[in-house]
């Protein structure tokens, strides 16, 4: 483990970028795979297949949201342990493994049972609904492989080992793109082939990462603490306590996208296909900032575990300015290349036009979203995970969705675009107010800290209680 960086020492900006840059590269390639997947389906299957992927995506997000929150919570927990000198403690690893397997089984069963009713609720019917169900059930049948890779990368990221996490994600992305083309094109598997490519690629990458982690655990020092069922259960409880607000946040995002599908479906298949393209573009363009947020979360977690509050504040300051610079670059690229970007995904003139208009409306205000995301990394790192949750409820549930419905009826698809911008602005306003309340940095002591020092569960438990409630 000597090759893993210690984030509690050294230049702050260098270490934040050292985590964010490789993870951003890997996630850009992952989102690039999604764009390749959309392009392959759009060319081989047509508008129906592309619309089916757009209808299935929010359902998939709902099913995966809880695990995303829990895996991020374990990244925070492992960061606290690393900062406190407990990098090799395996109890949190086993707790994460148990959560991974359990939720993979739940998602596979849920995909079979709830896909058809939820699609019907959104108004998606006919061939699009049938293709969407095929896509989702096929994808969720291999969910254990998808979650296994996510768990491995959560462990590596929490320890600050962004290079190995990047290597695994890049390998999965490349395999995803190759398998998607192979299964949909030459093999002629249609929408099911696009779904099958994901677990196939993730299984190979996860196997490589798990093999390495198992070898490392077998080389633990003789003085390492004994793992018991009690210590694993304690780590599960901590992970769920930190991760529950994150999980609900991602769940609300998934439900919100599902509602957007319901709002946009009456505008026709071309508009729904454009929503698919737009959602993939948002995932791609936000990858840099989500990974900057993740890097700030891990940096904050390790330095919180080590009691380095001043370094945490420096990390937030550097992260914000870096986010501003990157936003300017990304927004400019989107605006100047909007025509070729839209033409890449569909031969439908109407779908391309809607995609271009979305970029023109939203790109100038993208900074509202990116600053919000970066600051949420700090809040998650100090286990104030209620702040991002409340922000999501406000910006998405209270502002964006009601406005999308109202402005959509008044101004059509353009109204939905402007509702997105207003929702971003509301989220940033709340986040800045919350940041001002916590401007003194993370709490100097944790209510669970002294209790944990007297147990085998670990010396640096976190709490999501406090002023955020």
GROMACS .gro file of C-alpha atoms in nm:
model
  469
    1UNK     CA    1   0.000   0.000   0.000
    2UNK     CA    2   0.304   0.229   0.003
    3UNK     CA    3   0.229   0.346  -0.352
    4UNK     CA    4  -0.107   0.492  -0.242
    5UNK     CA    5  -0.085   0.871  -0.179
    6UNK     CA    6  -0.138   1.017   0.167
    7UNK     CA    7  -0.383   1.303   0.114
    8UNK     CA    8  -0.314   1.453   0.456
    9UNK     CA    9   0.027   1.579   0.339
   10UNK     CA   10   0.163   1.769   0.041
   11UNK     CA   11   0.028   2.044  -0.190
   12UNK     CA   12  -0.350   2.066  -0.166
   13UNK     CA   13  -0.433   2.148  -0.529
   14UNK     CA   14  -0.194   1.884  -0.660
   15UNK     CA   15  -0.356   1.615  -0.451
   16UNK     CA   16  -0.714   1.714  -0.537
   17UNK     CA   17  -0.630   1.721  -0.906
   18UNK     CA   18  -0.431   1.400  -0.865
   19UNK     CA   19  -0.753   1.224  -0.767
   20UNK     CA   20  -0.993   1.413  -0.991
   21UNK     CA   21  -0.796   1.402  -1.317
   22UNK     CA   22  -0.761   1.024  -1.359
   23UNK     CA   23  -1.116   0.963  -1.237
   24UNK     CA   24  -1.247   1.229  -1.474
   25UNK     CA   25  -1.060   1.066  -1.762
   26UNK     CA   26  -1.209   0.729  -1.675
   27UNK     CA   27  -1.559   0.868  -1.638
   28UNK     CA   28  -1.533   1.066  -1.960
   29UNK     CA   29  -1.452   0.738  -2.131
   30UNK     CA   30  -1.745   0.577  -1.950
   31UNK     CA   31  -1.978   0.849  -2.065
   32UNK     CA   32  -1.816   0.824  -2.407
   33UNK     CA   33  -1.925   0.462  -2.407
   34UNK     CA   34  -2.282   0.574  -2.338
   35UNK     CA   35  -2.260   0.809  -2.635
   36UNK     CA   36  -2.119   0.527  -2.850
   37UNK     CA   37  -2.398   0.304  -2.724
   38UNK     CA   38  -2.658   0.566  -2.819
   39UNK     CA   39  -2.499   0.616  -3.159
   40UNK     CA   40  -2.487   0.240  -3.225
   41UNK     CA   41  -2.850   0.193  -3.120
   42UNK     CA   42  -2.960   0.501  -3.314
   43UNK     CA   43  -2.794   0.378  -3.634
   44UNK     CA   44  -2.872   0.005  -3.611
   45UNK     CA   45  -3.207   0.004  -3.428
   46UNK     CA   46  -3.341   0.351  -3.511
   47UNK     CA   47  -3.546   0.615  -3.329
   48UNK     CA   48  -3.754   0.348  -3.153
   49UNK     CA   49  -3.445   0.194  -2.992
   50UNK     CA   50  -3.308   0.533  -2.894
   51UNK     CA   51  -3.641   0.635  -2.742
   52UNK     CA   52  -3.656   0.300  -2.556
   53UNK     CA   53  -3.315   0.365  -2.400
   54UNK     CA   54  -3.433   0.710  -2.294
   55UNK     CA   55  -3.744   0.561  -2.133
   56UNK     CA   56  -3.543   0.288  -1.955
   57UNK     CA   57  -3.266   0.514  -1.824
   58UNK     CA   58  -3.459   0.676  -1.536
   59UNK     CA   59  -3.587   0.336  -1.422
   60UNK     CA   60  -3.231   0.207  -1.420
   61UNK     CA   61  -3.124   0.515  -1.223
   62UNK     CA   62  -3.395   0.450  -0.966
   63UNK     CA   63  -3.285   0.089  -0.921
   64UNK     CA   64  -2.917   0.182  -0.885
   65UNK     CA   65  -2.958   0.498  -0.676
   66UNK     CA   66  -2.946   0.331  -0.336
   67UNK     CA   67  -2.625   0.147  -0.415
   68UNK     CA   68  -2.465   0.461  -0.556
   69UNK     CA   69  -2.532   0.640  -0.229
   70UNK     CA   70  -2.405   0.351  -0.017
   71UNK     CA   71  -2.087   0.302  -0.223
   72UNK     CA   72  -2.010   0.675  -0.195
   73UNK     CA   73  -2.069   0.652   0.179
   74UNK     CA   74  -1.816   0.372   0.207
   75UNK     CA   75  -1.568   0.584   0.012
   76UNK     CA   76  -1.612   0.851   0.279
   77UNK     CA   77  -1.580   0.596   0.559
   78UNK     CA   78  -1.265   0.442   0.408
   79UNK     CA   79  -1.124   0.791   0.367
   80UNK     CA   80  -1.181   0.860   0.737
   81UNK     CA   81  -1.011   0.531   0.826
   82UNK     CA   82  -0.716   0.608   0.598
   83UNK     CA   83  -0.673   0.952   0.752
   84UNK     CA   84  -0.682   0.796   1.100
   85UNK     CA   85  -0.414   0.539   1.009
   86UNK     CA   86  -0.656   0.246   0.962
   87UNK     CA   87  -0.622   0.199   0.584
   88UNK     CA   88  -0.595  -0.182   0.607
   89UNK     CA   89  -0.895  -0.243   0.836
   90UNK     CA   90  -1.114  -0.492   0.641
   91UNK     CA   91  -1.443  -0.459   0.830
   92UNK     CA   92  -1.569  -0.180   0.605
   93UNK     CA   93  -1.467  -0.382   0.298
   94UNK     CA   94  -1.675  -0.680   0.405
   95UNK     CA   95  -1.967  -0.457   0.492
   96UNK     CA   96  -1.955  -0.305   0.144
   97UNK     CA   97  -1.938  -0.651  -0.014
   98UNK     CA   98  -2.250  -0.760   0.176
   99UNK     CA   99  -2.441  -0.449   0.066
  100UNK     CA  100  -2.329  -0.501  -0.294
  101UNK     CA  101  -2.457  -0.857  -0.323
  102UNK     CA  102  -2.783  -0.785  -0.140
  103UNK     CA  103  -2.880  -0.488  -0.354
  104UNK     CA  104  -2.781  -0.658  -0.681
  105UNK     CA  105  -3.033  -0.933  -0.608
  106UNK     CA  106  -3.303  -0.680  -0.518
  107UNK     CA  107  -3.249  -0.485  -0.841
  108UNK     CA  108  -3.262  -0.794  -1.061
  109UNK     CA  109  -3.596  -0.897  -0.910
  110UNK     CA  110  -3.736  -0.543  -0.917
  111UNK     CA  111  -3.650  -0.499  -1.285
  112UNK     CA  112  -3.867  -0.797  -1.376
  113UNK     CA  113  -4.158  -0.691  -1.155
  114UNK     CA  114  -4.186  -0.312  -1.185
  115UNK     CA  115  -4.059  -0.217  -1.531
  116UNK     CA  116  -4.387  -0.261  -1.719
  117UNK     CA  117  -4.606  -0.079  -1.461
  118UNK     CA  118  -4.364   0.214  -1.432
  119UNK     CA  119  -4.337   0.251  -1.808
  120UNK     CA  120  -4.716   0.252  -1.832
  121UNK     CA  121  -4.730   0.526  -1.567
  122UNK     CA  122  -4.503   0.748  -1.778
  123UNK     CA  123  -4.720   0.697  -2.085
  124UNK     CA  124  -4.462   0.492  -2.276
  125UNK     CA  125  -4.646   0.221  -2.468
  126UNK     CA  126  -4.624  -0.004  -2.772
  127UNK     CA  127  -4.294  -0.098  -2.931
  128UNK     CA  128  -4.096   0.161  -2.734
  129UNK     CA  129  -4.222   0.015  -2.404
  130UNK     CA  130  -4.143  -0.342  -2.512
  131UNK     CA  131  -3.790  -0.249  -2.617
  132UNK     CA  132  -3.736  -0.050  -2.296
  133UNK     CA  133  -3.840  -0.348  -2.083
  134UNK     CA  134  -3.607  -0.579  -2.277
  135UNK     CA  135  -3.320  -0.336  -2.227
  136UNK     CA  136  -3.376  -0.293  -1.853
  137UNK     CA  137  -3.438  -0.659  -1.763
  138UNK     CA  138  -3.132  -0.771  -1.962
  139UNK     CA  139  -2.916  -0.505  -1.800
  140UNK     CA  140  -3.033  -0.578  -1.445
  141UNK     CA  141  -2.983  -0.952  -1.484
  142UNK     CA  142  -2.609  -0.882  -1.466
  143UNK     CA  143  -2.629  -0.613  -1.201
  144UNK     CA  144  -2.398  -0.794  -0.959
  145UNK     CA  145  -2.111  -0.740  -1.204
  146UNK     CA  146  -2.193  -0.370  -1.242
  147UNK     CA  147  -2.210  -0.320  -0.866
  148UNK     CA  148  -1.898  -0.526  -0.803
  149UNK     CA  149  -1.694  -0.290  -1.020
  150UNK     CA  150  -1.855   0.009  -0.848
  151UNK     CA  151  -1.766  -0.133  -0.507
  152UNK     CA  152  -1.404  -0.198  -0.603
  153UNK     CA  153  -1.367   0.157  -0.738
  154UNK     CA  154  -1.532   0.296  -0.422
  155UNK     CA  155  -1.269   0.117  -0.210
  156UNK     CA  156  -0.981   0.240  -0.423
  157UNK     CA  157  -1.114   0.596  -0.437
  158UNK     CA  158  -1.171   0.610  -0.061
  159UNK     CA  159  -0.809   0.510  -0.008
  160UNK     CA  160  -0.694   0.779  -0.250
  161UNK     CA  161  -0.578   0.525  -0.510
  162UNK     CA  162  -0.732   0.698  -0.811
  163UNK     CA  163  -0.487   0.545  -1.059
  164UNK     CA  164  -0.604   0.188  -1.012
  165UNK     CA  165  -0.969   0.290  -1.007
  166UNK     CA  166  -0.907   0.476  -1.332
  167UNK     CA  167  -0.742   0.176  -1.495
  168UNK     CA  168  -1.038  -0.046  -1.411
  169UNK     CA  169  -1.296   0.205  -1.534
  170UNK     CA  170  -1.106   0.266  -1.856
  171UNK     CA  171  -1.085  -0.107  -1.921
  172UNK     CA  172  -1.459  -0.143  -1.860
  173UNK     CA  173  -1.538   0.153  -2.088
  174UNK     CA  174  -1.333   0.021  -2.377
  175UNK     CA  175  -1.483  -0.325  -2.341
  176UNK     CA  176  -1.831  -0.171  -2.318
  177UNK     CA  177  -1.789   0.011  -2.648
  178UNK     CA  178  -1.648  -0.296  -2.823
  179UNK     CA  179  -1.918  -0.526  -2.689
  180UNK     CA  180  -2.197  -0.280  -2.772
  181UNK     CA  181  -2.089  -0.261  -3.136
  182UNK     CA  182  -2.032  -0.638  -3.154
  183UNK     CA  183  -2.361  -0.741  -2.991
  184UNK     CA  184  -2.586  -0.485  -3.162
  185UNK     CA  185  -2.416  -0.479  -3.504
  186UNK     CA  186  -2.257  -0.805  -3.623
  187UNK     CA  187  -2.447  -1.026  -3.377
  188UNK     CA  188  -2.779  -0.855  -3.446
  189UNK     CA  189  -2.902  -0.871  -3.085
  190UNK     CA  190  -3.068  -0.529  -3.105
  191UNK     CA  191  -3.149  -0.341  -2.785
  192UNK     CA  192  -3.075  -0.650  -2.574
  193UNK     CA  193  -2.720  -0.652  -2.709
  194UNK     CA  194  -2.665  -0.294  -2.594
  195UNK     CA  195  -2.778  -0.393  -2.245
  196UNK     CA  196  -2.577  -0.717  -2.236
  197UNK     CA  197  -2.255  -0.531  -2.316
  198UNK     CA  198  -2.259  -0.352  -1.979
  199UNK     CA  199  -2.246  -0.649  -1.735
  200UNK     CA  200  -2.014  -0.840  -1.967
  201UNK     CA  201  -1.755  -0.561  -1.964
  202UNK     CA  202  -1.799  -0.480  -1.595
  203UNK     CA  203  -1.756  -0.845  -1.494
  204UNK     CA  204  -1.413  -0.865  -1.653
  205UNK     CA  205  -1.292  -0.540  -1.498
  206UNK     CA  206  -1.438  -0.624  -1.155
  207UNK     CA  207  -1.268  -0.965  -1.153
  208UNK     CA  208  -0.929  -0.801  -1.206
  209UNK     CA  209  -0.986  -0.548  -0.927
  210UNK     CA  210  -1.124  -0.800  -0.678
  211UNK     CA  211  -0.829  -1.034  -0.734
  212UNK     CA  212  -0.587  -0.756  -0.640
  213UNK     CA  213  -0.785  -0.649  -0.332
  214UNK     CA  214  -0.807  -1.007  -0.203
  215UNK     CA  215  -0.430  -1.050  -0.238
  216UNK     CA  216  -0.371  -0.727  -0.046
  217UNK     CA  217  -0.599  -0.832   0.237
  218UNK     CA  218  -0.416  -1.161   0.272
  219UNK     CA  219  -0.094  -0.963   0.326
  220UNK     CA  220  -0.233  -0.761   0.618
  221UNK     CA  221   0.014  -0.713   0.905
  222UNK     CA  222  -0.001  -0.954   1.197
  223UNK     CA  223  -0.118  -0.680   1.432
  224UNK     CA  224  -0.429  -0.602   1.228
  225UNK     CA  225  -0.758  -0.612   1.416
  226UNK     CA  226  -0.971  -0.925   1.408
  227UNK     CA  227  -1.281  -0.900   1.193
  228UNK     CA  228  -1.600  -1.018   1.360
  229UNK     CA  229  -1.966  -1.018   1.267
  230UNK     CA  230  -2.014  -0.732   1.514
  231UNK     CA  231  -1.751  -0.510   1.350
  232UNK     CA  232  -1.896  -0.576   1.003
  233UNK     CA  233  -2.249  -0.497   1.124
  234UNK     CA  234  -2.119  -0.176   1.281
  235UNK     CA  235  -1.964  -0.072   0.949
  236UNK     CA  236  -2.286  -0.154   0.765
  237UNK     CA  237  -2.476   0.074   1.003
  238UNK     CA  238  -2.223   0.355   0.955
  239UNK     CA  239  -2.231   0.317   0.579
  240UNK     CA  240  -2.609   0.324   0.572
  241UNK     CA  241  -2.624   0.624   0.806
  242UNK     CA  242  -2.388   0.827   0.590
  243UNK     CA  243  -2.524   0.690   0.265
  244UNK     CA  244  -2.898   0.707   0.327
  245UNK     CA  245  -2.930   1.079   0.237
  246UNK     CA  246  -2.707   1.022  -0.067
  247UNK     CA  247  -2.918   0.726  -0.173
  248UNK     CA  248  -3.241   0.920  -0.137
  249UNK     CA  249  -3.084   1.206  -0.334
  250UNK     CA  250  -2.997   0.977  -0.625
  251UNK     CA  251  -3.338   0.812  -0.597
  252UNK     CA  252  -3.509   1.149  -0.629
  253UNK     CA  253  -3.296   1.227  -0.933
  254UNK     CA  254  -3.406   0.900  -1.092
  255UNK     CA  255  -3.771   0.966  -1.012
  256UNK     CA  256  -3.729   1.320  -1.144
  257UNK     CA  257  -3.597   1.198  -1.477
  258UNK     CA  258  -3.888   0.951  -1.490
  259UNK     CA  259  -4.129   1.241  -1.441
  260UNK     CA  260  -3.948   1.433  -1.717
  261UNK     CA  261  -4.006   1.137  -1.949
  262UNK     CA  262  -4.376   1.156  -1.860
  263UNK     CA  263  -4.377   1.531  -1.933
  264UNK     CA  264  -4.195   1.499  -2.266
  265UNK     CA  265  -4.363   1.183  -2.400
  266UNK     CA  266  -4.668   1.374  -2.535
  267UNK     CA  267  -4.435   1.577  -2.758
  268UNK     CA  268  -4.357   1.264  -2.965
  269UNK     CA  269  -4.083   1.006  -3.021
  270UNK     CA  270  -3.847   1.264  -3.170
  271UNK     CA  271  -3.860   1.472  -2.853
  272UNK     CA  272  -3.810   1.160  -2.638
  273UNK     CA  273  -3.514   1.058  -2.854
  274UNK     CA  274  -3.370   1.408  -2.811
  275UNK     CA  275  -3.412   1.371  -2.434
  276UNK     CA  276  -3.202   1.055  -2.455
  277UNK     CA  277  -2.926   1.240  -2.640
  278UNK     CA  278  -2.945   1.536  -2.402
  279UNK     CA  279  -2.928   1.315  -2.093
  280UNK     CA  280  -2.619   1.144  -2.231
  281UNK     CA  281  -2.461   1.482  -2.308
  282UNK     CA  282  -2.534   1.598  -1.953
  283UNK     CA  283  -2.368   1.286  -1.814
  284UNK     CA  284  -2.065   1.347  -2.035
  285UNK     CA  285  -2.027   1.718  -1.962
  286UNK     CA  286  -2.088   1.677  -1.590
  287UNK     CA  287  -1.832   1.396  -1.556
  288UNK     CA  288  -1.546   1.641  -1.494
  289UNK     CA  289  -1.732   1.814  -1.215
  290UNK     CA  290  -1.874   1.502  -1.056
  291UNK     CA  291  -1.522   1.365  -1.032
  292UNK     CA  292  -1.386   1.692  -0.900
  293UNK     CA  293  -1.661   1.668  -0.638
  294UNK     CA  294  -1.565   1.307  -0.566
  295UNK     CA  295  -1.199   1.401  -0.531
  296UNK     CA  296  -1.289   1.681  -0.292
  297UNK     CA  297  -1.506   1.435  -0.096
  298UNK     CA  298  -1.219   1.188  -0.052
  299UNK     CA  299  -0.966   1.464   0.023
  300UNK     CA  300  -1.204   1.609   0.283
  301UNK     CA  301  -1.274   1.268   0.435
  302UNK     CA  302  -0.908   1.177   0.482
  303UNK     CA  303  -0.817   1.516   0.625
  304UNK     CA  304  -1.123   1.510   0.851
  305UNK     CA  305  -1.008   1.173   0.981
  306UNK     CA  306  -0.665   1.326   1.047
  307UNK     CA  307  -0.810   1.643   1.206
  308UNK     CA  308  -0.673   1.872   0.932
  309UNK     CA  309  -0.954   2.130   0.908
  310UNK     CA  310  -0.734   2.399   0.748
  311UNK     CA  311  -0.638   2.167   0.462
  312UNK     CA  312  -1.005   2.093   0.404
  313UNK     CA  313  -1.082   2.464   0.364
  314UNK     CA  314  -0.791   2.503   0.122
  315UNK     CA  315  -0.919   2.208  -0.077
  316UNK     CA  316  -1.266   2.363  -0.108
  317UNK     CA  317  -1.123   2.695  -0.226
  318UNK     CA  318  -0.903   2.532  -0.490
  319UNK     CA  319  -1.187   2.304  -0.602
  320UNK     CA  320  -1.426   2.595  -0.658
  321UNK     CA  321  -1.184   2.795  -0.872
  322UNK     CA  322  -1.091   2.490  -1.074
  323UNK     CA  323  -1.462   2.421  -1.129
  324UNK     CA  324  -1.518   2.774  -1.259
  325UNK     CA  325  -1.234   2.743  -1.512
  326UNK     CA  326  -1.349   2.403  -1.636
  327UNK     CA  327  -1.709   2.522  -1.669
  328UNK     CA  328  -1.607   2.807  -1.897
  329UNK     CA  329  -1.417   2.566  -2.122
  330UNK     CA  330  -1.692   2.302  -2.139
  331UNK     CA  331  -1.969   2.554  -2.204
  332UNK     CA  332  -1.772   2.714  -2.487
  333UNK     CA  333  -1.705   2.376  -2.650
  334UNK     CA  334  -2.072   2.277  -2.631
  335UNK     CA  335  -2.192   2.602  -2.785
  336UNK     CA  336  -1.944   2.604  -3.072
  337UNK     CA  337  -1.985   2.235  -3.161
  338UNK     CA  338  -2.358   2.195  -3.098
  339UNK     CA  339  -2.441   2.124  -3.463
  340UNK     CA  340  -2.200   1.833  -3.515
  341UNK     CA  341  -2.283   1.697  -3.170
  342UNK     CA  342  -2.655   1.683  -3.246
  343UNK     CA  343  -2.599   1.533  -3.592
  344UNK     CA  344  -2.385   1.254  -3.446
  345UNK     CA  345  -2.676   1.080  -3.276
  346UNK     CA  346  -2.973   1.094  -3.507
  347UNK     CA  347  -3.075   1.136  -3.867
  348UNK     CA  348  -3.399   1.303  -3.758
  349UNK     CA  349  -3.392   1.676  -3.830
  350UNK     CA  350  -3.639   1.748  -3.549
  351UNK     CA  351  -3.435   1.552  -3.293
  352UNK     CA  352  -3.120   1.741  -3.395
  353UNK     CA  353  -3.298   2.075  -3.370
  354UNK     CA  354  -3.426   2.007  -3.019
  355UNK     CA  355  -3.079   1.895  -2.907
  356UNK     CA  356  -2.916   2.211  -3.044
  357UNK     CA  357  -3.174   2.436  -2.878
  358UNK     CA  358  -3.118   2.264  -2.545
  359UNK     CA  359  -2.744   2.338  -2.563
  360UNK     CA  360  -2.804   2.703  -2.653
  361UNK     CA  361  -3.043   2.755  -2.363
  362UNK     CA  362  -2.858   2.567  -2.086
  363UNK     CA  363  -2.484   2.601  -2.159
  364UNK     CA  364  -2.456   2.969  -2.050
  365UNK     CA  365  -2.595   2.872  -1.707
  366UNK     CA  366  -2.399   2.551  -1.658
  367UNK     CA  367  -2.190   2.717  -1.385
  368UNK     CA  368  -2.491   2.704  -1.150
  369UNK     CA  369  -2.488   2.326  -1.171
  370UNK     CA  370  -2.110   2.276  -1.156
  371UNK     CA  371  -2.051   2.492  -0.847
  372UNK     CA  372  -2.333   2.312  -0.669
  373UNK     CA  373  -2.182   1.974  -0.748
  374UNK     CA  374  -1.831   2.072  -0.634
  375UNK     CA  375  -1.952   2.209  -0.301
  376UNK     CA  376  -2.155   1.894  -0.243
  377UNK     CA  377  -1.827   1.701  -0.246
  378UNK     CA  378  -1.716   1.895   0.060
  379UNK     CA  379  -2.045   1.839   0.240
  380UNK     CA  380  -2.033   1.466   0.170
  381UNK     CA  381  -1.672   1.446   0.290
  382UNK     CA  382  -1.764   1.588   0.631
  383UNK     CA  383  -2.068   1.357   0.641
  384UNK     CA  384  -2.317   1.646   0.609
  385UNK     CA  385  -2.500   1.446   0.346
  386UNK     CA  386  -2.835   1.606   0.425
  387UNK     CA  387  -2.729   1.927   0.247
  388UNK     CA  388  -2.707   1.770  -0.102
  389UNK     CA  389  -3.032   1.585  -0.034
  390UNK     CA  390  -3.223   1.901   0.061
  391UNK     CA  391  -3.070   2.077  -0.239
  392UNK     CA  392  -3.200   1.806  -0.472
  393UNK     CA  393  -3.548   1.819  -0.319
  394UNK     CA  394  -3.554   2.196  -0.367
  395UNK     CA  395  -3.398   2.230  -0.712
  396UNK     CA  396  -3.554   1.923  -0.873
  397UNK     CA  397  -3.872   1.845  -0.681
  398UNK     CA  398  -3.988   2.194  -0.583
  399UNK     CA  399  -3.862   2.399  -0.878
  400UNK     CA  400  -3.758   2.209  -1.191
  401UNK     CA  401  -4.030   1.945  -1.226
  402UNK     CA  402  -4.333   2.169  -1.156
  403UNK     CA  403  -4.189   2.436  -1.386
  404UNK     CA  404  -4.117   2.176  -1.655
  405UNK     CA  405  -4.483   2.076  -1.651
  406UNK     CA  406  -4.614   2.433  -1.644
  407UNK     CA  407  -4.371   2.582  -1.894
  408UNK     CA  408  -4.393   2.273  -2.112
  409UNK     CA  409  -4.764   2.330  -2.157
  410UNK     CA  410  -4.710   2.701  -2.214
  411UNK     CA  411  -4.398   2.696  -2.437
  412UNK     CA  412  -4.346   2.336  -2.542
  413UNK     CA  413  -4.007   2.167  -2.517
  414UNK     CA  414  -3.833   2.504  -2.479
  415UNK     CA  415  -4.019   2.556  -2.153
  416UNK     CA  416  -3.871   2.232  -2.018
  417UNK     CA  417  -3.525   2.360  -2.106
  418UNK     CA  418  -3.574   2.687  -1.917
  419UNK     CA  419  -3.709   2.498  -1.617
  420UNK     CA  420  -3.375   2.314  -1.605
  421UNK     CA  421  -3.185   2.643  -1.582
  422UNK     CA  422  -3.410   2.780  -1.308
  423UNK     CA  423  -3.374   2.457  -1.110
  424UNK     CA  424  -2.995   2.479  -1.129
  425UNK     CA  425  -3.003   2.838  -1.002
  426UNK     CA  426  -3.225   2.745  -0.707
  427UNK     CA  427  -2.991   2.458  -0.614
  428UNK     CA  428  -2.686   2.682  -0.618
  429UNK     CA  429  -2.857   2.947  -0.404
  430UNK     CA  430  -2.943   2.693  -0.134
  431UNK     CA  431  -2.596   2.534  -0.145
  432UNK     CA  432  -2.424   2.871  -0.101
  433UNK     CA  433  -2.645   2.951   0.198
  434UNK     CA  434  -2.561   2.612   0.354
  435UNK     CA  435  -2.189   2.666   0.283
  436UNK     CA  436  -2.201   3.003   0.459
  437UNK     CA  437  -2.344   2.834   0.769
  438UNK     CA  438  -2.059   2.579   0.764
  439UNK     CA  439  -1.783   2.820   0.659
  440UNK     CA  440  -1.585   2.737   0.970
  441UNK     CA  441  -1.507   2.395   0.821
  442UNK     CA  442  -1.593   2.046   0.941
  443UNK     CA  443  -1.669   1.984   1.307
  444UNK     CA  444  -1.362   1.952   1.526
  445UNK     CA  445  -1.502   1.642   1.693
  446UNK     CA  446  -1.745   1.373   1.595
  447UNK     CA  447  -2.013   1.260   1.837
  448UNK     CA  448  -1.922   0.896   1.768
  449UNK     CA  449  -1.546   0.945   1.777
  450UNK     CA  450  -1.467   0.877   2.141
  451UNK     CA  451  -1.707   0.586   2.160
  452UNK     CA  452  -1.542   0.415   1.862
  453UNK     CA  453  -1.194   0.446   2.005
  454UNK     CA  454  -1.298   0.201   2.274
  455UNK     CA  455  -1.436  -0.058   2.031
  456UNK     CA  456  -1.308  -0.266   1.744
  457UNK     CA  457  -1.537  -0.087   1.502
  458UNK     CA  458  -1.294   0.195   1.427
  459UNK     CA  459  -1.172   0.526   1.565
  460UNK     CA  460  -1.346   0.771   1.335
  461UNK     CA  461  -1.717   0.707   1.284
  462UNK     CA  462  -1.911   0.986   1.121
  463UNK     CA  463  -2.243   1.147   1.186
  464UNK     CA  464  -2.489   1.307   0.949
  465UNK     CA  465  -2.667   1.482   1.233
  466UNK     CA  466  -2.636   1.843   1.326
  467UNK     CA  467  -2.738   2.172   1.176
  468UNK     CA  468  -2.829   2.029   0.837
  469UNK     CA  469  -3.148   1.877   0.971
   0.00000   0.00000   0.00000
